[in-house]
Amino acid sequence: MTSITCPGCAQFSVQSTEELNGLVNNGNVSFEFRPFMVHGIQDMPGFLLAQCNGPETFFPLIEALFADQQNWLGKISTITPAEQQQMQGKGPAEMSKFLAGKFGLVDFVKTRGVAEDKANSCLGDQAAIDGLIKSTEAASKSGTVPGTPTFLLNGTKMTQQGWPEVKAVLKNAGAR
């Protein structure tokens, strides 16, 4: 499980992308990405936009978001107290659209092939929002995910979190 706003997750992504993609592409490793909203609503716009154009572009968008995380997430400090007050009582779709605007994420994904109208539609996709909330709640209740990143190998939670350590475990399990 990973969070789009988790610095450790971003570091893992940046360090692992090339080698992990190689292991997946040559059939040695199967990789399943499960979003976990460790920071709640802050995680929602990135996840919604990453899945906007379907599975073919999901990983490239996630990797790009992680690689640029400090830039877009750093803009959270531009949210004023008045804007925070205005957001009180708003639903997840409205809050997600607001945060995507503050973070500059619609423009970010536009340069990576997601049309603006589609991005805005994805940010308001109630089924996708409900899915993110449900999967996060289920992972939290199971006790399997104490935080992010959390890696499972064949259903068993790993204690390793950095790419060099995870890579070693994968190699020991037969990945080449």
Coordinates of N, CA, C and O in Angstrom, one line a residue:
M1 N 0.9 -1.2 0.0 CA 0.0 0.0 0.0 C 0.9 1.2 0.0 O 1.9 1.3 0.7
T2 N 0.4 2.2 -0.7 CA 1.2 3.4 -0.8 C 0.3 4.7 -0.9 O -0.8 4.6 -1.3
S3 N 0.9 5.8 -0.5 CA 0.2 7.0 -0.5 C 0.9 8.0 -1.4 O 2.1 8.1 -1.4
I4 N 0.1 8.7 -2.2 CA 0.7 9.6 -3.2 C 1.4 10.8 -2.5 O 2.2 11.5 -3.1
T5 N 1.0 11.1 -1.2 CA 1.7 12.2 -0.5 C 2.7 11.7 0.5 O 3.2 12.5 1.2
C6 N 3.1 10.4 0.5 CA 4.1 9.8 1.4 C 5.5 10.1 0.8 O 5.8 9.6 -0.3
P7 N 6.3 10.8 1.5 CA 7.7 11.0 1.1 C 8.5 9.7 0.9 O 9.2 9.5 -0.1
G8 N 8.3 8.7 1.8 CA 9.0 7.5 1.7 C 8.5 6.7 0.4 O 9.3 6.0 -0.2
C9 N 7.2 6.8 0.1 CA 6.7 6.2 -1.1 C 7.3 6.8 -2.3 O 7.6 6.1 -3.3
A10 N 7.4 8.1 -2.3 CA 8.0 8.8 -3.5 C 9.5 8.4 -3.6 O 9.9 8.1 -4.8
Q11 N 10.2 8.3 -2.5 CA 11.6 7.9 -2.6 C 11.7 6.5 -3.2 O 12.5 6.2 -4.0
F12 N 10.9 5.6 -2.7 CA 10.9 4.2 -3.2 C 10.6 4.2 -4.7 O 11.3 3.5 -5.4
S13 N 9.6 5.0 -5.1 CA 9.3 5.0 -6.5 C 10.4 5.5 -7.4 O 10.8 4.9 -8.4
V14 N 11.0 6.6 -7.0 CA 12.1 7.1 -7.7 C 13.3 6.1 -7.8 O 13.9 5.9 -8.8
Q15 N 13.6 5.5 -6.7 CA 14.7 4.5 -6.6 C 14.4 3.2 -7.4 O 15.3 2.6 -7.9
S16 N 13.2 2.8 -7.4 CA 12.9 1.5 -7.9 C 12.3 1.4 -9.3 O 12.4 0.3 -9.9
T17 N 11.8 2.5 -9.8 CA 11.0 2.4 -11.0 C 11.7 1.6 -12.2 O 11.1 0.7 -12.7
E18 N 12.9 2.0 -12.5 CA 13.6 1.3 -13.6 C 13.8 -0.2 -13.4 O 13.4 -1.0 -14.2
E19 N 14.3 -0.5 -12.3 CA 14.6 -2.0 -12.0 C 13.3 -2.7 -11.8 O 13.2 -3.9 -12.3
L20 N 12.4 -2.2 -11.0 CA 11.1 -2.9 -10.7 C 10.4 -3.1 -12.0 O 9.8 -4.2 -12.3
N21 N 10.3 -2.1 -12.9 CA 9.6 -2.2 -14.2 C 10.3 -3.3 -15.0 O 9.6 -4.1 -15.7
G22 N 11.6 -3.4 -14.9 CA 12.3 -4.5 -15.6 C 11.9 -5.8 -15.1 O 11.7 -6.8 -15.9
L23 N 11.8 -6.0 -13.8 CA 11.4 -7.3 -13.3 C 10.0 -7.6 -13.6 O 9.7 -8.8 -13.9
V24 N 9.1 -6.7 -13.7 CA 7.7 -6.9 -14.1 C 7.6 -7.2 -15.5 O 7.0 -8.2 -15.9
N25 N 8.3 -6.4 -16.4 CA 8.3 -6.6 -17.8 C 8.8 -7.9 -18.3 O 8.4 -8.5 -19.3
N26 N 9.8 -8.5 -17.6 CA 10.4 -9.8 -18.0 C 9.6 -10.9 -17.3 O 10.0 -12.1 -17.5
G27 N 8.6 -10.6 -16.6 CA 7.7 -11.7 -16.1 C 8.2 -12.3 -14.8 O 7.6 -13.3 -14.3
N28 N 9.2 -11.7 -14.1 CA 9.7 -12.3 -12.9 C 8.9 -11.8 -11.7 O 8.9 -12.5 -10.6
V29 N 8.3 -10.7 -11.8 CA 7.6 -10.1 -10.6 C 6.2 -9.6 -11.1 O 6.1 -9.0 -12.2
S30 N 5.2 -9.9 -10.3 CA 3.9 -9.3 -10.5 C 3.8 -8.2 -9.4 O 4.0 -8.4 -8.2
F31 N 3.4 -7.0 -9.9 CA 3.3 -5.9 -9.0 C 1.9 -5.3 -8.9 O 1.3 -5.0 -10.0
E32 N 1.3 -5.2 -7.8 CA 0.0 -4.7 -7.6 C 0.1 -3.4 -6.7 O 0.6 -3.5 -5.6
F33 N -0.4 -2.3 -7.3 CA -0.4 -1.0 -6.6 C -1.7 -0.8 -5.9 O -2.7 -0.9 -6.6
R34 N -1.7 -0.6 -4.6 CA -2.9 -0.4 -3.9 C -2.8 1.0 -3.2 O -2.0 1.2 -2.3
P35 N -3.7 1.9 -3.6 CA -3.7 3.2 -3.0 C -4.1 3.2 -1.5 O -5.0 2.4 -1.2
F36 N -3.5 4.0 -0.7 CA -3.9 4.1 0.7 C -3.8 5.5 1.1 O -2.7 6.2 0.9
M37 N -4.9 6.1 1.5 CA -5.0 7.5 1.7 C -4.5 7.8 3.2 O -5.3 8.1 4.0
V38 N -3.2 7.7 3.4 CA -2.7 7.9 4.7 C -2.9 9.3 5.2 O -3.1 9.6 6.4
H39 N -3.0 10.3 4.3 CA -3.2 11.7 4.7 C -4.6 12.1 4.3 O -4.8 13.3 4.2
G40 N -5.5 11.2 4.2 CA -6.9 11.5 3.9 C -7.1 12.2 2.6 O -6.5 11.8 1.5
I41 N -7.8 13.3 2.6 CA -8.3 14.0 1.4 C -7.1 14.5 0.6 O -7.2 14.7 -0.7
Q42 N -5.9 14.8 1.2 CA -4.8 15.2 0.4 C -4.3 14.2 -0.6 O -3.8 14.6 -1.7
D43 N -4.6 13.0 -0.4 CA -4.1 11.9 -1.3 C -5.1 11.7 -2.4 O -4.7 11.2 -3.5
M44 N -6.3 12.1 -2.3 CA -7.4 11.8 -3.2 C -7.1 12.4 -4.6 O -7.3 11.7 -5.6
P45 N -6.8 13.7 -4.8 CA -6.7 14.2 -6.2 C -5.6 13.5 -7.0 O -5.9 13.2 -8.2
G46 N -4.5 13.2 -6.4 CA -3.4 12.5 -7.2 C -3.9 11.1 -7.6 O -3.6 10.7 -8.8
F47 N -4.5 10.4 -6.7 CA -4.9 9.0 -7.1 C -6.0 9.1 -8.2 O -6.0 8.3 -9.1
L48 N -7.0 10.0 -8.0 CA -8.1 10.1 -9.0 C -7.5 10.5 -10.4 O -8.0 9.9 -11.4
L49 N -6.6 11.4 -10.4 CA -6.0 11.8 -11.7 C -5.2 10.7 -12.3 O -5.1 10.6 -13.5
A50 N -4.5 10.0 -11.5 CA -3.6 8.9 -12.0 C -4.4 7.8 -12.7 O -4.0 7.3 -13.7
Q51 N -5.6 7.6 -12.2 CA -6.4 6.5 -12.8 C -7.3 7.0 -13.9 O -8.0 6.3 -14.6
C52 N -7.3 8.3 -14.2 CA -8.2 9.0 -15.1 C -8.2 8.4 -16.5 O -9.2 8.3 -17.1
N53 N -7.0 8.1 -17.1 CA -6.9 7.6 -18.4 C -6.8 6.1 -18.5 O -6.4 5.6 -19.6
G54 N -7.1 5.4 -17.5 CA -7.1 4.0 -17.5 C -5.8 3.3 -17.1 O -4.8 4.0 -16.8
P55 N -5.8 2.0 -17.1 CA -4.6 1.3 -16.6 C -3.3 1.5 -17.4 O -2.2 1.4 -16.8
E56 N -3.4 1.8 -18.7 CA -2.2 1.9 -19.5 C -1.3 3.1 -19.0 O -0.1 3.1 -19.2
T57 N -2.0 4.1 -18.6 CA -1.2 5.3 -18.2 C -1.1 5.5 -16.7 O -0.5 6.5 -16.2
F58 N -1.7 4.6 -15.9 CA -1.7 4.7 -14.5 C -0.3 4.8 -13.9 O 0.1 5.8 -13.2
F59 N 0.5 3.8 -14.2 CA 1.9 3.8 -13.6 C 2.7 4.9 -14.0 O 3.4 5.5 -13.2
P60 N 2.7 5.3 -15.3 CA 3.5 6.5 -15.7 C 3.1 7.8 -15.0 O 4.0 8.6 -14.6
L61 N 1.8 7.9 -14.7 CA 1.3 9.1 -14.0 C 1.7 9.0 -12.5 O 2.1 10.0 -12.0
I62 N 1.6 7.9 -11.9 CA 2.0 7.7 -10.5 C 3.4 8.0 -10.4 O 3.9 8.7 -9.4
E63 N 4.2 7.4 -11.3 CA 5.7 7.7 -11.2 C 6.0 9.1 -11.4 O 6.9 9.7 -10.6
A64 N 5.4 9.8 -12.3 CA 5.6 11.3 -12.5 C 5.2 12.1 -11.2 O 5.9 13.0 -10.8
L65 N 4.0 11.7 -10.6 CA 3.6 12.4 -9.4 C 4.5 12.2 -8.3 O 4.8 13.1 -7.6
F66 N 5.0 11.0 -8.1 CA 6.0 10.7 -7.1 C 7.3 11.5 -7.3 O 7.9 12.1 -6.4
A67 N 7.8 11.5 -8.6 CA 9.0 12.2 -8.9 C 8.9 13.7 -8.7 O 9.9 14.4 -8.3
D68 N 7.7 14.3 -8.8 CA 7.5 15.7 -8.6 C 6.8 16.1 -7.3 O 6.3 17.2 -7.2
Q69 N 6.7 15.1 -6.4 CA 5.9 15.3 -5.2 C 6.2 16.5 -4.4 O 5.3 17.2 -4.0
Q70 N 7.5 16.8 -4.2 CA 7.9 17.9 -3.4 C 7.4 19.2 -4.0 O 6.9 20.1 -3.3
N71 N 7.4 19.3 -5.3 CA 6.9 20.6 -6.0 C 5.4 20.8 -5.8 O 4.9 21.8 -5.3
W72 N 4.6 19.8 -6.2 CA 3.1 20.0 -6.1 C 2.6 19.9 -4.7 O 1.8 20.7 -4.4
L73 N 3.1 19.0 -3.9 CA 2.6 18.9 -2.5 C 3.1 20.1 -1.7 O 2.4 20.5 -0.7
G74 N 4.2 20.7 -2.0 CA 4.7 21.8 -1.3 C 3.7 23.0 -1.4 O 3.8 23.9 -0.6
K75 N 2.9 23.0 -2.4 CA 1.9 24.1 -2.6 C 0.8 24.1 -1.5 O 0.0 25.0 -1.5
I76 N 0.7 23.0 -0.7 CA -0.3 22.9 0.3 C -0.2 24.1 1.3 O -1.2 24.6 1.8
S77 N 1.0 24.7 1.4 CA 1.2 25.8 2.3 C 0.5 27.1 1.8 O 0.4 28.1 2.5
T78 N 0.0 27.1 0.5 CA -0.6 28.2 0.0 C -2.1 28.3 0.3 O -2.8 29.2 0.0
I79 N -2.6 27.2 1.0 CA -4.0 27.2 1.4 C -4.2 28.2 2.6 O -3.6 28.0 3.6
T80 N -5.0 29.2 2.4 CA -5.2 30.2 3.4 C -6.2 29.7 4.5 O -7.0 28.8 4.2
P81 N -6.2 30.3 5.6 CA -7.2 30.0 6.7 C -8.6 30.2 6.2 O -9.5 29.4 6.5
A82 N -8.8 31.2 5.4 CA -10.1 31.5 4.8 C -10.6 30.3 3.9 O -11.7 29.9 3.9
E83 N -9.6 29.9 3.1 CA -10.0 28.7 2.2 C -10.2 27.5 3.0 O -11.1 26.7 2.7
Q84 N -9.5 27.3 4.0 CA -9.7 26.1 4.9 C -11.1 26.2 5.5 O -11.8 25.2 5.5
Q85 N -11.5 27.3 5.9 CA -12.8 27.5 6.5 C -13.9 27.3 5.4 O -14.9 26.6 5.7
Q86 N -13.7 27.8 4.2 CA -14.7 27.5 3.1 C -14.8 26.1 2.8 O -15.9 25.6 2.4
M87 N -13.8 25.3 3.0 CA -13.8 23.9 2.6 C -14.5 23.0 3.7 O -14.9 21.9 3.4
Q88 N -14.7 23.6 4.9 CA -15.4 22.8 5.9 C -16.8 22.4 5.5 O -17.6 23.2 4.9
G89 N -17.1 21.2 5.7 CA -18.4 20.7 5.3 C -18.6 20.3 3.8 O -19.7 19.9 3.4
K90 N -17.6 20.6 3.0 CA -17.7 20.2 1.6 C -17.4 18.7 1.4 O -16.8 18.1 2.3
G91 N -18.0 18.1 0.4 CA -17.8 16.7 0.1 C -16.5 16.4 -0.5 O -15.7 17.3 -0.9
P92 N -16.1 15.1 -0.5 CA -14.8 14.8 -1.1 C -14.5 15.2 -2.5 O -13.4 15.6 -2.8
A93 N -15.5 15.2 -3.4 CA -15.3 15.7 -4.7 C -15.0 17.1 -4.8 O -14.0 17.5 -5.5
E94 N -15.7 18.0 -4.1 CA -15.4 19.4 -4.1 C -14.0 19.7 -3.5 O -13.2 20.5 -4.0
M95 N -13.7 19.0 -2.4 CA -12.4 19.2 -1.8 C -11.3 18.7 -2.7 O -10.2 19.3 -2.7
S96 N -11.5 17.6 -3.4 CA -10.5 17.0 -4.3 C -10.2 18.0 -5.4 O -9.1 18.2 -5.8
K97 N -11.3 18.6 -6.0 CA -11.1 19.5 -7.0 C -10.4 20.8 -6.5 O -9.5 21.3 -7.2
F98 N -10.7 21.2 -5.3 CA -10.0 22.4 -4.8 C -8.5 22.1 -4.6 O -7.7 22.9 -5.0
L99 N -8.2 21.0 -4.0 CA -6.8 20.6 -3.8 C -6.1 20.4 -5.1 O -4.9 20.8 -5.2
A100 N -6.7 19.8 -6.0 CA -6.0 19.6 -7.3 C -5.7 21.0 -7.9 O -4.6 21.1 -8.5
G101 N -6.6 21.9 -7.8 CA -6.3 23.3 -8.3 C -5.1 23.9 -7.5 O -4.2 24.5 -8.1
K102 N -5.1 23.8 -6.2 CA -4.1 24.4 -5.4 C -2.7 23.8 -5.7 O -1.7 24.4 -5.7
F103 N -2.7 22.5 -5.9 CA -1.5 21.7 -6.1 C -1.0 21.9 -7.6 O 0.1 21.5 -7.9
G104 N -1.9 22.4 -8.5 CA -1.5 22.5 -9.9 C -1.6 21.1 -10.6 O -0.9 20.9 -11.6
L105 N -2.4 20.2 -10.1 CA -2.4 18.8 -10.6 C -3.1 18.7 -11.9 O -2.7 17.8 -12.7
V106 N -4.1 19.5 -12.2 CA -4.8 19.4 -13.5 C -3.8 19.8 -14.6 O -3.7 19.1 -15.6
D107 N -3.1 20.9 -14.4 CA -2.1 21.3 -15.4 C -1.0 20.2 -15.5 O -0.5 19.9 -16.6
F108 N -0.6 19.6 -14.4 CA 0.4 18.6 -14.4 C 0.0 17.4 -15.2 O 0.8 16.9 -16.1
V109 N -1.2 16.9 -15.1 CA -1.6 15.7 -15.9 C -2.0 16.1 -17.3 O -1.9 15.3 -18.2
K110 N -2.4 17.4 -17.5 CA -2.6 17.8 -18.9 C -1.4 17.7 -19.8 O -1.5 17.3 -20.9
T111 N -0.2 18.0 -19.2 CA 1.0 17.8 -19.9 C 1.4 16.4 -20.1 O 2.4 16.1 -20.9
R112 N 0.7 15.5 -19.5 CA 1.0 14.0 -19.6 C -0.2 13.3 -20.3 O -0.4 12.1 -20.0
G113 N -1.0 14.0 -21.0 CA -2.0 13.3 -21.8 C -3.4 13.2 -21.3 O -4.3 12.6 -21.9
V114 N -3.7 13.8 -20.2 CA -5.1 13.8 -19.6 C -5.7 15.2 -20.0 O -5.3 16.2 -19.5
A115 N -6.8 15.1 -20.7 CA -7.5 16.4 -21.1 C -8.1 17.0 -19.9 O -8.5 16.3 -18.9
E116 N -8.1 18.3 -19.9 CA -8.6 19.1 -18.7 C -10.0 18.7 -18.3 O -10.3 18.5 -17.1
D117 N -10.9 18.6 -19.3 CA -12.3 18.2 -19.0 C -12.4 16.8 -18.4 O -13.2 16.6 -17.5
K118 N -11.6 15.9 -18.9 CA -11.6 14.6 -18.3 C -11.0 14.6 -16.9 O -11.5 13.9 -16.0
A119 N -9.9 15.4 -16.7 CA -9.3 15.5 -15.4 C -10.4 16.0 -14.4 O -10.5 15.4 -13.3
N120 N -11.1 17.0 -14.7 CA -12.1 17.6 -13.8 C -13.2 16.6 -13.6 O -13.8 16.5 -12.5
S121 N -13.6 15.8 -14.6 CA -14.6 14.7 -14.4 C -14.1 13.7 -13.5 O -14.8 13.2 -12.6
C122 N -12.8 13.3 -13.6 CA -12.3 12.2 -12.7 C -12.2 12.7 -11.3 O -12.4 11.9 -10.4
L123 N -11.9 14.0 -11.1 CA -11.9 14.5 -9.7 C -13.2 14.5 -9.0 O -13.3 14.5 -7.8
G124 N -14.3 14.4 -9.8 CA -15.7 14.4 -9.3 C -16.3 13.0 -9.4 O -17.5 12.9 -9.1
D125 N -15.5 12.0 -9.8 CA -16.1 10.7 -10.0 C -16.4 10.0 -8.6 O -15.5 9.5 -7.9
Q126 N -17.7 10.0 -8.2 CA -18.1 9.5 -6.9 C -17.8 8.0 -6.7 O -17.4 7.6 -5.6
A127 N -17.9 7.2 -7.8 CA -17.6 5.8 -7.7 C -16.1 5.6 -7.4 O -15.7 4.8 -6.5
A128 N -15.2 6.4 -8.0 CA -13.8 6.3 -7.8 C -13.4 6.8 -6.4 O -12.6 6.2 -5.7
I129 N -14.1 7.8 -6.0 CA -13.9 8.4 -4.6 C -14.3 7.3 -3.6 O -13.5 7.0 -2.6
D130 N -15.5 6.8 -3.8 CA -16.0 5.7 -2.8 C -15.0 4.5 -2.8 O -14.8 4.0 -1.7
G131 N -14.5 4.2 -4.0 CA -13.5 3.0 -4.0 C -12.3 3.3 -3.2 O -11.8 2.4 -2.5
L132 N -11.7 4.5 -3.4 CA -10.5 4.9 -2.6 C -10.8 4.9 -1.1 O -10.0 4.4 -0.3
I133 N -11.9 5.4 -0.7 CA -12.3 5.5 0.7 C -12.5 4.0 1.2 O -11.9 3.7 2.3
K134 N -13.2 3.2 0.5 CA -13.5 1.8 0.9 C -12.2 1.0 1.0 O -12.0 0.3 2.0
S135 N -11.3 1.1 0.0 CA -10.1 0.3 0.1 C -9.2 0.8 1.3 O -8.5 0.0 1.9
T136 N -9.1 2.1 1.5 CA -8.3 2.6 2.6 C -8.9 2.1 4.0 O -8.2 1.7 4.8
E137 N -10.2 2.2 4.1 CA -10.9 1.8 5.3 C -10.6 0.3 5.6 O -10.4 -0.2 6.7
A138 N -10.8 -0.5 4.5 CA -10.6 -2.0 4.6 C -9.1 -2.3 5.0 O -8.9 -3.2 5.9
A139 N -8.2 -1.6 4.4 CA -6.8 -1.9 4.8 C -6.5 -1.4 6.2 O -5.7 -2.1 7.0
S140 N -7.1 -0.3 6.6 CA -6.9 0.1 8.0 C -7.5 -0.8 9.0 O -6.9 -1.2 10.0
K141 N -8.7 -1.3 8.7 CA -9.4 -2.2 9.7 C -8.7 -3.6 9.7 O -8.7 -4.2 10.8
S142 N -8.0 -4.0 8.7 CA -7.4 -5.3 8.6 C -6.1 -5.3 9.5 O -5.7 -6.4 9.9
G143 N -5.6 -4.2 9.8 CA -4.4 -4.1 10.6 C -3.1 -4.4 9.8 O -2.0 -4.4 10.4
T144 N -3.3 -4.8 8.6 CA -2.1 -5.1 7.7 C -1.3 -3.9 7.4 O -0.1 -4.0 7.2
V145 N -1.9 -2.7 7.3 CA -1.2 -1.5 6.8 C -1.1 -0.5 8.0 O -2.1 0.2 8.2
P146 N 0.0 -0.5 8.7 CA 0.2 0.4 9.7 C 0.5 1.8 9.2 O 0.4 2.8 10.0
G147 N 1.0 1.9 8.0 CA 1.4 3.2 7.4 C 1.9 2.9 6.0 O 1.7 1.8 5.5
T148 N 2.5 3.9 5.4 CA 3.0 3.8 4.1 C 4.5 4.1 4.0 O 4.9 4.9 4.8
P149 N 5.2 3.5 3.1 CA 4.8 2.4 2.3 C 4.7 1.0 3.1 O 5.4 0.9 4.1
T150 N 3.8 0.2 2.6 CA 3.7 -1.2 3.2 C 3.7 -2.1 2.0 O 3.0 -1.9 1.0
F151 N 4.6 -3.1 2.0 CA 4.8 -4.0 1.0 C 4.4 -5.4 1.4 O 4.7 -5.8 2.5
L152 N 3.7 -6.1 0.6 CA 3.3 -7.5 0.8 C 4.0 -8.4 -0.2 O 4.0 -8.0 -1.4
L153 N 4.5 -9.5 0.2 CA 5.1 -10.5 -0.8 C 4.3 -11.8 -0.6 O 4.4 -12.4 0.5
N154 N 3.6 -12.1 -1.6 CA 2.7 -13.3 -1.5 C 1.8 -13.3 -0.3 O 1.7 -14.3 0.4
G155 N 1.3 -12.1 0.0 CA 0.3 -12.0 1.1 C 0.9 -11.7 2.5 O 0.2 -11.5 3.4
T156 N 2.3 -11.8 2.6 CA 2.9 -11.6 3.8 C 3.5 -10.2 3.9 O 4.3 -9.8 3.0
K157 N 3.2 -9.5 5.0 CA 3.7 -8.1 5.1 C 5.3 -8.2 5.3 O 5.8 -8.9 6.1
M158 N 5.9 -7.3 4.6 CA 7.4 -7.2 4.6 C 7.8 -6.1 5.6 O 7.0 -5.1 5.7
T159 N 8.9 -6.3 6.3 CA 9.4 -5.2 7.2 C 10.2 -4.2 6.4 O 10.5 -3.1 6.9
Q160 N 10.7 -4.6 5.3 CA 11.6 -3.8 4.5 C 10.8 -2.7 3.8 O 9.7 -2.9 3.3
Q161 N 11.4 -1.5 3.7 CA 10.7 -0.4 3.0 C 11.5 0.3 2.0 O 10.9 0.9 1.1
G162 N 12.8 0.2 2.0 CA 13.6 0.8 1.0 C 13.8 -0.1 -0.2 O 13.8 -1.3 -0.1
W163 N 14.0 0.5 -1.4 CA 14.2 -0.3 -2.6 C 15.4 -1.3 -2.5 O 15.2 -2.5 -2.8
P164 N 16.5 -1.0 -2.0 CA 17.6 -2.0 -1.9 C 17.2 -3.2 -1.1 O 17.5 -4.3 -1.5
E165 N 16.5 -3.0 0.0 CA 16.1 -4.1 0.9 C 15.0 -4.9 0.2 O 15.0 -6.1 0.3
V166 N 14.0 -4.2 -0.4 CA 12.9 -4.9 -1.0 C 13.4 -5.7 -2.2 O 13.1 -6.9 -2.4
K167 N 14.4 -5.1 -3.0 CA 15.0 -5.8 -4.1 C 15.7 -7.1 -3.6 O 15.5 -8.1 -4.3
A168 N 16.4 -7.0 -2.5 CA 17.1 -8.2 -2.0 C 16.1 -9.3 -1.6 O 16.3 -10.5 -1.9
V169 N 14.9 -8.9 -1.0 CA 13.9 -9.9 -0.7 C 13.3 -10.5 -2.0 O 13.1 -11.8 -2.0
L170 N 13.1 -9.7 -3.0 CA 12.6 -10.2 -4.2 C 13.5 -11.2 -4.9 O 13.1 -12.3 -5.4
K171 N 14.8 -10.8 -4.9 CA 15.8 -11.7 -5.4 C 15.9 -13.0 -4.7 O 16.0 -14.1 -5.3
N172 N 15.8 -13.0 -3.4 CA 15.8 -14.2 -2.5 C 14.6 -15.1 -2.8 O 14.7 -16.3 -2.6
A173 N 13.5 -14.4 -3.2 CA 12.3 -15.2 -3.5 C 12.3 -15.7 -5.0 O 11.3 -16.3 -5.4
G174 N 13.3 -15.4 -5.7 CA 13.4 -15.9 -7.1 C 13.4 -14.9 -8.2 O 13.5 -15.3 -9.4
A175 N 13.2 -13.7 -7.9 CA 13.2 -12.7 -9.0 C 14.6 -12.6 -9.6 O 15.6 -12.6 -8.9
R176 N 14.7 -12.4 -11.0 CA 16.0 -12.3 -11.6 C 16.0 -11.1 -12.5 O 15.2 -10.7 -13.1

